[in-house]
mmCIF file of C-alpha atoms in Angstrom:
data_model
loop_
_atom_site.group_PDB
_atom_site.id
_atom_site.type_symbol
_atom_site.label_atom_id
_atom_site.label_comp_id
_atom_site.label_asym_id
_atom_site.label_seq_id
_atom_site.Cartn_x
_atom_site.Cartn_y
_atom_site.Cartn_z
ATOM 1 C CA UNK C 23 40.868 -16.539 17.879
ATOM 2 C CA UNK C 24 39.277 -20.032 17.861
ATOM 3 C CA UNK C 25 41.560 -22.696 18.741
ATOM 4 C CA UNK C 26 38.690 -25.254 19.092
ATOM 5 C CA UNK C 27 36.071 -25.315 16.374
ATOM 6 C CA UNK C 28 33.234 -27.389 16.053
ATOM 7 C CA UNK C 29 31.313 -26.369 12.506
ATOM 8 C CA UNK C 30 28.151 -28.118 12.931
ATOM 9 C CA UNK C 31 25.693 -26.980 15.481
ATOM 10 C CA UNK C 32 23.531 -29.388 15.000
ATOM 11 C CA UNK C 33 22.986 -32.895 14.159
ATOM 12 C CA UNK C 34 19.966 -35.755 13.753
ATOM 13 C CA UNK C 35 19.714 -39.032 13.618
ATOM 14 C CA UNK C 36 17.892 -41.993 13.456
ATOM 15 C CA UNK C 37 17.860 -44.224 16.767
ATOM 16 C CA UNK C 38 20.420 -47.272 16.206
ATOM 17 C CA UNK C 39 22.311 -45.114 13.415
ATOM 18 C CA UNK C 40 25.590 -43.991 14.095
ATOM 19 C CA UNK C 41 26.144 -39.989 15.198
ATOM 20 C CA UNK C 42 29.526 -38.652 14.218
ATOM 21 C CA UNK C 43 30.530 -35.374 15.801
ATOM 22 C CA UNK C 44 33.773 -33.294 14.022
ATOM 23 C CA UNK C 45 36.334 -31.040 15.732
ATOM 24 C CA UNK C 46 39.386 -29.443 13.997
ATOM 25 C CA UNK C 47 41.726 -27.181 16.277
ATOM 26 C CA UNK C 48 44.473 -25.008 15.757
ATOM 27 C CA UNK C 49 47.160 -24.848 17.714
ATOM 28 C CA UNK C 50 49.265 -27.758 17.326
ATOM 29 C CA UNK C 51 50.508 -27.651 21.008
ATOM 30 C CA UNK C 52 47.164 -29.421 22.170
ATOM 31 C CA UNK C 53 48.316 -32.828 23.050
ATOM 32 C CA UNK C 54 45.337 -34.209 24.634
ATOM 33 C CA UNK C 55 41.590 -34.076 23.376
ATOM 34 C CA UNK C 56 38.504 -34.727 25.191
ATOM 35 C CA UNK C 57 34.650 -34.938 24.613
ATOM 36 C CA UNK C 58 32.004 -34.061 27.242
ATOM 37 C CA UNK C 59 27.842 -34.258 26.642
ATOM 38 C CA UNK C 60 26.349 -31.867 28.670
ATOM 39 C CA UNK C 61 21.763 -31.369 28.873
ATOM 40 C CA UNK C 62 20.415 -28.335 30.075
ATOM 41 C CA UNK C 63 21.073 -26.924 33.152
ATOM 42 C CA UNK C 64 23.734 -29.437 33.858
ATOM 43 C CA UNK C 65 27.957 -29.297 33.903
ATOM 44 C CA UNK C 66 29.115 -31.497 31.026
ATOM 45 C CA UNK C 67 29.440 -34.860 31.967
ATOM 46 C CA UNK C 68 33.360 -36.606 30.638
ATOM 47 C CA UNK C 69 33.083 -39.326 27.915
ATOM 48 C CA UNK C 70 36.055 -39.790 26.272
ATOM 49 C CA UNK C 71 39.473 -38.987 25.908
ATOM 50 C CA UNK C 72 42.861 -39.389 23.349
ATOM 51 C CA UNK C 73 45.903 -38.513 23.766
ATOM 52 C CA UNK C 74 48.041 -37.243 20.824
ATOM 53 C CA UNK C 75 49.928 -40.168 20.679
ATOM 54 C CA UNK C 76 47.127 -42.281 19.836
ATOM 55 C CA UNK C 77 44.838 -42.002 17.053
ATOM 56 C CA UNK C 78 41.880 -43.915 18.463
ATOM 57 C CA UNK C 79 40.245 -44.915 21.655
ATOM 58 C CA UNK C 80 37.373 -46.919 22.456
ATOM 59 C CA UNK C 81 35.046 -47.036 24.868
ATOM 60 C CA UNK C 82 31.705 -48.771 24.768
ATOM 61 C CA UNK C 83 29.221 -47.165 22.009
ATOM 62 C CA UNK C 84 32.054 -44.148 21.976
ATOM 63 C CA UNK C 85 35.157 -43.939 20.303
ATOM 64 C CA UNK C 86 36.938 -40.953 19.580
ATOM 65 C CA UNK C 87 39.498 -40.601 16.133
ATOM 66 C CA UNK C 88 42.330 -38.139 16.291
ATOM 67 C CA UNK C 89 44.188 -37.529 12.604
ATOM 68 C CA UNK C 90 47.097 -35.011 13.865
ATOM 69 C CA UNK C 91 47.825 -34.226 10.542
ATOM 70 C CA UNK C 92 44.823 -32.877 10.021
ATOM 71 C CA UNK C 93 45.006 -31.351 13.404
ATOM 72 C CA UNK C 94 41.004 -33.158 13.333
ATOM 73 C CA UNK C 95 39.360 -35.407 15.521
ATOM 74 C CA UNK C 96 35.603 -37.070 15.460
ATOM 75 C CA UNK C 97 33.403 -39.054 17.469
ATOM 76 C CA UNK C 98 31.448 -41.759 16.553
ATOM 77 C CA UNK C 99 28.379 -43.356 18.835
ATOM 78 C CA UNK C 100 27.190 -46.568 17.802
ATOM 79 C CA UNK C 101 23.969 -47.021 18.025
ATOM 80 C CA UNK C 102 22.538 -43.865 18.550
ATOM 81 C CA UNK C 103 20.056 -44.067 21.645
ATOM 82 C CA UNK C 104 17.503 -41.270 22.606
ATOM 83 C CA UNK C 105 19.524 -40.557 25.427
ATOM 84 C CA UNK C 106 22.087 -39.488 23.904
ATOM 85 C CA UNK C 107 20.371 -36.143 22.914
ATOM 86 C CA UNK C 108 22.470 -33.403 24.090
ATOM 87 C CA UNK C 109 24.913 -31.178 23.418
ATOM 88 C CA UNK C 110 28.306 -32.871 22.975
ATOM 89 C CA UNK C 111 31.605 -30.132 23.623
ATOM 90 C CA UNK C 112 35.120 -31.001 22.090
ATOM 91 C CA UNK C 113 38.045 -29.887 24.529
ATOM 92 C CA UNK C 114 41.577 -29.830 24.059
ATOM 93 C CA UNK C 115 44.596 -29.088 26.236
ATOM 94 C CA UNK C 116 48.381 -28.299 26.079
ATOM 95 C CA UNK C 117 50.423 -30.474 28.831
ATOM 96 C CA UNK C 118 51.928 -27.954 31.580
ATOM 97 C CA UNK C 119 49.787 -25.100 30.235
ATOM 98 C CA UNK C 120 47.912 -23.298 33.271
ATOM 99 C CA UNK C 121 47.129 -26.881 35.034
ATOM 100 C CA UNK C 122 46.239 -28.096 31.731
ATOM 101 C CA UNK C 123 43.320 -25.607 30.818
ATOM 102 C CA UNK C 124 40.969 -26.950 28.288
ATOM 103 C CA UNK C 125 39.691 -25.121 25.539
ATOM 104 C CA UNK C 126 36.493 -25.796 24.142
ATOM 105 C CA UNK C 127 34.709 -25.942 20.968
ATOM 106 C CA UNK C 128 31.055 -24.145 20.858
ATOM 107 C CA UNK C 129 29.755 -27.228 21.054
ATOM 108 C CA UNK C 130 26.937 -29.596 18.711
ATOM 109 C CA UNK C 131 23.452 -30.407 19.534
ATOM 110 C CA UNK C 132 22.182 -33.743 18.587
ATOM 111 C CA UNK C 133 18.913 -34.879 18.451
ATOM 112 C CA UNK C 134 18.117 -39.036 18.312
ATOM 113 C CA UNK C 135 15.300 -39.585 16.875
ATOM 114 C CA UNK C 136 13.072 -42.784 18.383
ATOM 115 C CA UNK Q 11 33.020 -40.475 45.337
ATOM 116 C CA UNK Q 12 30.765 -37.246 45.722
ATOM 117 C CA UNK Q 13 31.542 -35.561 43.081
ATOM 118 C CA UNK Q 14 32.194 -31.742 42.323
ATOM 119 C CA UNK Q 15 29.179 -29.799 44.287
ATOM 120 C CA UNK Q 16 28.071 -25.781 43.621
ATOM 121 C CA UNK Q 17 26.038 -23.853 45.639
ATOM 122 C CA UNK Q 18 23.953 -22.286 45.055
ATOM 123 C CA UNK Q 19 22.679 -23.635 41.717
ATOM 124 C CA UNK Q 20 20.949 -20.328 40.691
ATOM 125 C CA UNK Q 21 21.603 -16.955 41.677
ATOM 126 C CA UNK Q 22 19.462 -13.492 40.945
ATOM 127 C CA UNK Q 23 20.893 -10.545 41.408
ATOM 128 C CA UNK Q 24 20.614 -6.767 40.599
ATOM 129 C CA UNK Q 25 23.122 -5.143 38.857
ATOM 130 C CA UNK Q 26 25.507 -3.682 41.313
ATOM 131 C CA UNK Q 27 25.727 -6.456 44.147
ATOM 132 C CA UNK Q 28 28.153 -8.694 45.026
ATOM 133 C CA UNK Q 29 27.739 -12.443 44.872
ATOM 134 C CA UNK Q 30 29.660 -15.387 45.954
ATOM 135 C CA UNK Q 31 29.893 -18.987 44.230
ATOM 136 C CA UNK Q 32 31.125 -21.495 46.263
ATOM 137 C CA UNK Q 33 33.062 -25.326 43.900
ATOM 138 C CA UNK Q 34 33.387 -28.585 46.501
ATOM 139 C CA UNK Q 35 36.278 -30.452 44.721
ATOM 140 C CA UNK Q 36 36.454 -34.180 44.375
ATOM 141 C CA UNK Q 37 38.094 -34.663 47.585
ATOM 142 C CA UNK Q 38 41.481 -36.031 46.773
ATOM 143 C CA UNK Q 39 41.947 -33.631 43.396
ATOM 144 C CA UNK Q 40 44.420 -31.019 43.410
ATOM 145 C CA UNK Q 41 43.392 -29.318 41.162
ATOM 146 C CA UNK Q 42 40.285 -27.031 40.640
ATOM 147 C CA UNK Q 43 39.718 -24.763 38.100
ATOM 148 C CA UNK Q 44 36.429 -22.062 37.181
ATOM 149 C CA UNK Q 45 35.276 -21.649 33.881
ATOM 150 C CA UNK Q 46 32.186 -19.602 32.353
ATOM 151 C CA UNK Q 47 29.723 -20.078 29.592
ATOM 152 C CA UNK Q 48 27.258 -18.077 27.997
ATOM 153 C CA UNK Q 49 24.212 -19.341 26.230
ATOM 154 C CA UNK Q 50 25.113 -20.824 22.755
ATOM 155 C CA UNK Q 51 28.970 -21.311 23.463
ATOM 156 C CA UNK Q 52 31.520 -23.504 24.926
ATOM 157 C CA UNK Q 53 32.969 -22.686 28.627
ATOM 158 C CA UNK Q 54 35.340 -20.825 28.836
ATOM 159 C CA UNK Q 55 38.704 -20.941 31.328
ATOM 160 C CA UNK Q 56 38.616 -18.079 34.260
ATOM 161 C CA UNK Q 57 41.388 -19.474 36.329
ATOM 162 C CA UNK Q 58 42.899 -22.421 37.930
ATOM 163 C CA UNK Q 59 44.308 -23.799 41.598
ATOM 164 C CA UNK Q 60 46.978 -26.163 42.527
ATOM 165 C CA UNK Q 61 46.106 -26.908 46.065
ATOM 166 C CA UNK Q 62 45.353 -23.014 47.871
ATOM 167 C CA UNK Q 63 47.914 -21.109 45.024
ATOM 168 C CA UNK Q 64 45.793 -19.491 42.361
ATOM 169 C CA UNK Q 65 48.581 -20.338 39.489
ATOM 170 C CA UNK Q 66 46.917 -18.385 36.554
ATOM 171 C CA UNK Q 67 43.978 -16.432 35.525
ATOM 172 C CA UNK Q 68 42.568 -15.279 32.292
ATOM 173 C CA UNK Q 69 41.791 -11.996 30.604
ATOM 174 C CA UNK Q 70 38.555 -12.785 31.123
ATOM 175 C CA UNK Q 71 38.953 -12.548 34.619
ATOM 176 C CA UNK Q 72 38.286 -8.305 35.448
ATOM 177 C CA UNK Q 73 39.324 -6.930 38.698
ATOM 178 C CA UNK Q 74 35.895 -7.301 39.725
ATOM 179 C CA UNK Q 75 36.555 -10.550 39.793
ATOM 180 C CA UNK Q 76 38.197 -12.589 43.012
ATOM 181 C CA UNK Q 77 38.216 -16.565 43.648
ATOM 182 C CA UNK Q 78 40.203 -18.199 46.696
ATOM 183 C CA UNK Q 79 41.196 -21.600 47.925
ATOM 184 C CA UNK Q 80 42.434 -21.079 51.132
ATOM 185 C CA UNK Q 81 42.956 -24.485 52.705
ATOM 186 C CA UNK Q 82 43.190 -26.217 49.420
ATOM 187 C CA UNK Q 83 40.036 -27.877 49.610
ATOM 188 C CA UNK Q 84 36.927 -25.682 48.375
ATOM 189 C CA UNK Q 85 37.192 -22.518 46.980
ATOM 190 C CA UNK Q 86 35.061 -19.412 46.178
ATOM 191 C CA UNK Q 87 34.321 -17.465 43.391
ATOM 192 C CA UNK Q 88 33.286 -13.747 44.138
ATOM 193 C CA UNK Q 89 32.352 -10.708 41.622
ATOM 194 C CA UNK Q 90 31.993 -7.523 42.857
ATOM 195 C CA UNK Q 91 29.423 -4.840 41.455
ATOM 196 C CA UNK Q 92 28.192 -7.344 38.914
ATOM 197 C CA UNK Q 93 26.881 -6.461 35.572
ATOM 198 C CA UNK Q 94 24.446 -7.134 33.046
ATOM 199 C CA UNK Q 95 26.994 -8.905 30.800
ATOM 200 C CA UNK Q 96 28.353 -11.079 33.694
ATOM 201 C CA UNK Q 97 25.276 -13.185 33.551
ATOM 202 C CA UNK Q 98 26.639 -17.055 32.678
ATOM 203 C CA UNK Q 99 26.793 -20.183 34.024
ATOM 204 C CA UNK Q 100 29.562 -20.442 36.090
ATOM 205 C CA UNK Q 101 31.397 -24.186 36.503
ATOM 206 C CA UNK Q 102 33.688 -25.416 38.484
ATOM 207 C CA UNK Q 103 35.956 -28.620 37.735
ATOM 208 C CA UNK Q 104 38.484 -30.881 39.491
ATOM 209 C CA UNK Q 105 41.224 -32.952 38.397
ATOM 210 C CA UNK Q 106 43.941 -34.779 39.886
ATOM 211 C CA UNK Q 107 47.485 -33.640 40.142
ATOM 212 C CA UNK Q 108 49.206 -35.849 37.276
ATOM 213 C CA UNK Q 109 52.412 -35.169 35.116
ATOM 214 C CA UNK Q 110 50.706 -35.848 31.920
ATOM 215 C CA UNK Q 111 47.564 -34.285 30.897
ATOM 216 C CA UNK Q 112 44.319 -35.568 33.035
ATOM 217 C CA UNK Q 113 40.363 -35.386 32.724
ATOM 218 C CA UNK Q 114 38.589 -32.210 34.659
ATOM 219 C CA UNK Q 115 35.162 -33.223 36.375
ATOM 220 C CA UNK Q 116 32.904 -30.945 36.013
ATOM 221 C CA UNK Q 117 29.996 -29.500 38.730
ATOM 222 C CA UNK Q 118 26.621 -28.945 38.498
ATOM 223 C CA UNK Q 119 27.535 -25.188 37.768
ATOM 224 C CA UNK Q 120 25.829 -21.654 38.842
ATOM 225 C CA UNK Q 121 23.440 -19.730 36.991
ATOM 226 C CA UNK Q 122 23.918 -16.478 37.796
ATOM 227 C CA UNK Q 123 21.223 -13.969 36.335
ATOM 228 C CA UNK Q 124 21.904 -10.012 36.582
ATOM 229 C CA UNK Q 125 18.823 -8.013 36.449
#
């Protein structure tokens, strides 16, 4: 049972373009949705976060969409740099639940292209 | 601000033997919880701390599994007669102790190999 589901595995783009990474989830408890970039060998590294009260949140290059409805969110990185080749993990988590656990997505490797 | 540490960063072991994966917590999080991740997937929650009390644990978590936090501060992760399939990377995160739902910080993690 995948609660967290990221369908694309992998993603290119031009350098300057715009990247824009999809999530869906399932349960409609998770109230608070995060997305981490992680490179090899390394722990994933925080960017962004909504909660479900909002349905967008900037931050720099990053901002993050949430459509509830939909029980969707995205995130979009304008422009696109080389360094931002890596693998890029959608997490959610339900308020109260185990300290907050997060449950993640299997995650989408993008490649920026100079 | 330090940061979440692991130690050892890699770890080779035969099948059989115990190891032991120690998580430094950001020092004023409350918090700390383990998680897993195999090659080609997300991590995965093991279990979580509020200060030393171990408050819940997954089903992924076999009873050759053990992790502590006695003092509150760092804690350990141990497995016992490891296996084959118990080769991950295994991370540790921090977060502070807030009403409403908070960011984890991750660590470095362990990569634990079981020949």
């Amino acid at each position: 049972d995948q609660q967290v589901k990221q369908n694309s595995p992998s993603l290119s783009v031009q350098e300057g373009r715009i990247s824009i990474l999809n999530c869906d989830y399932t349960n409609s408890m998770f109230d608070y949705f995060l997305w981490y970039k992680k490179y090899p060998a390394e722990g994933p590294t925080f960017l962004i976060s909504i909660s479900s009260i909002k349905d967008k949140n900037e931050d720099g290059r990053f901002t993050v969409f949430l459509n509830k409805s939909a029980k969707h969110l995205s995130l979009h990185i304008v422009p696109s740099q080389p360094g931002d080749s890596a693998v890029y993990f959608c997490a959610a988590s339900e308020s109260g639940a185990a300290g907050n656990k997060l449950t993640f997505g299997g995650g989408t490797r993008v490649l920026v292209k100079p | 601000d330090t940061g979440v540490s692991q130690d050892p960063r890699h770890k080779i072991t035969k099948r059989g033997q115990n190891v032991t994966f120690r998580c430094d917590p950001i020092s004023e999080h409350n918090r700390l919880y383990w998680y897993r991740q195999t090659l080609g997937q997300g991590p995965e929650f093991l279990t979580y701390f509020q200060n030393e009390a171990q408050l819940e644990k997954s089903r992924l978590l076999s009873d050759r599994f053990s992790a502590e936090r006695p003092k509150g501060s760092f804690s350990t992760l141990e497995i016992q007669r490891t296996e084959q399939g118990d080769s991950a990377m295994y991370l540790c995160a921090s977060s502070p102790d807030l009403l409403n739902a908070d960011t984890q910080y991750f660590g470095p993690g362990t990569r634990l190999t079981v020949l």
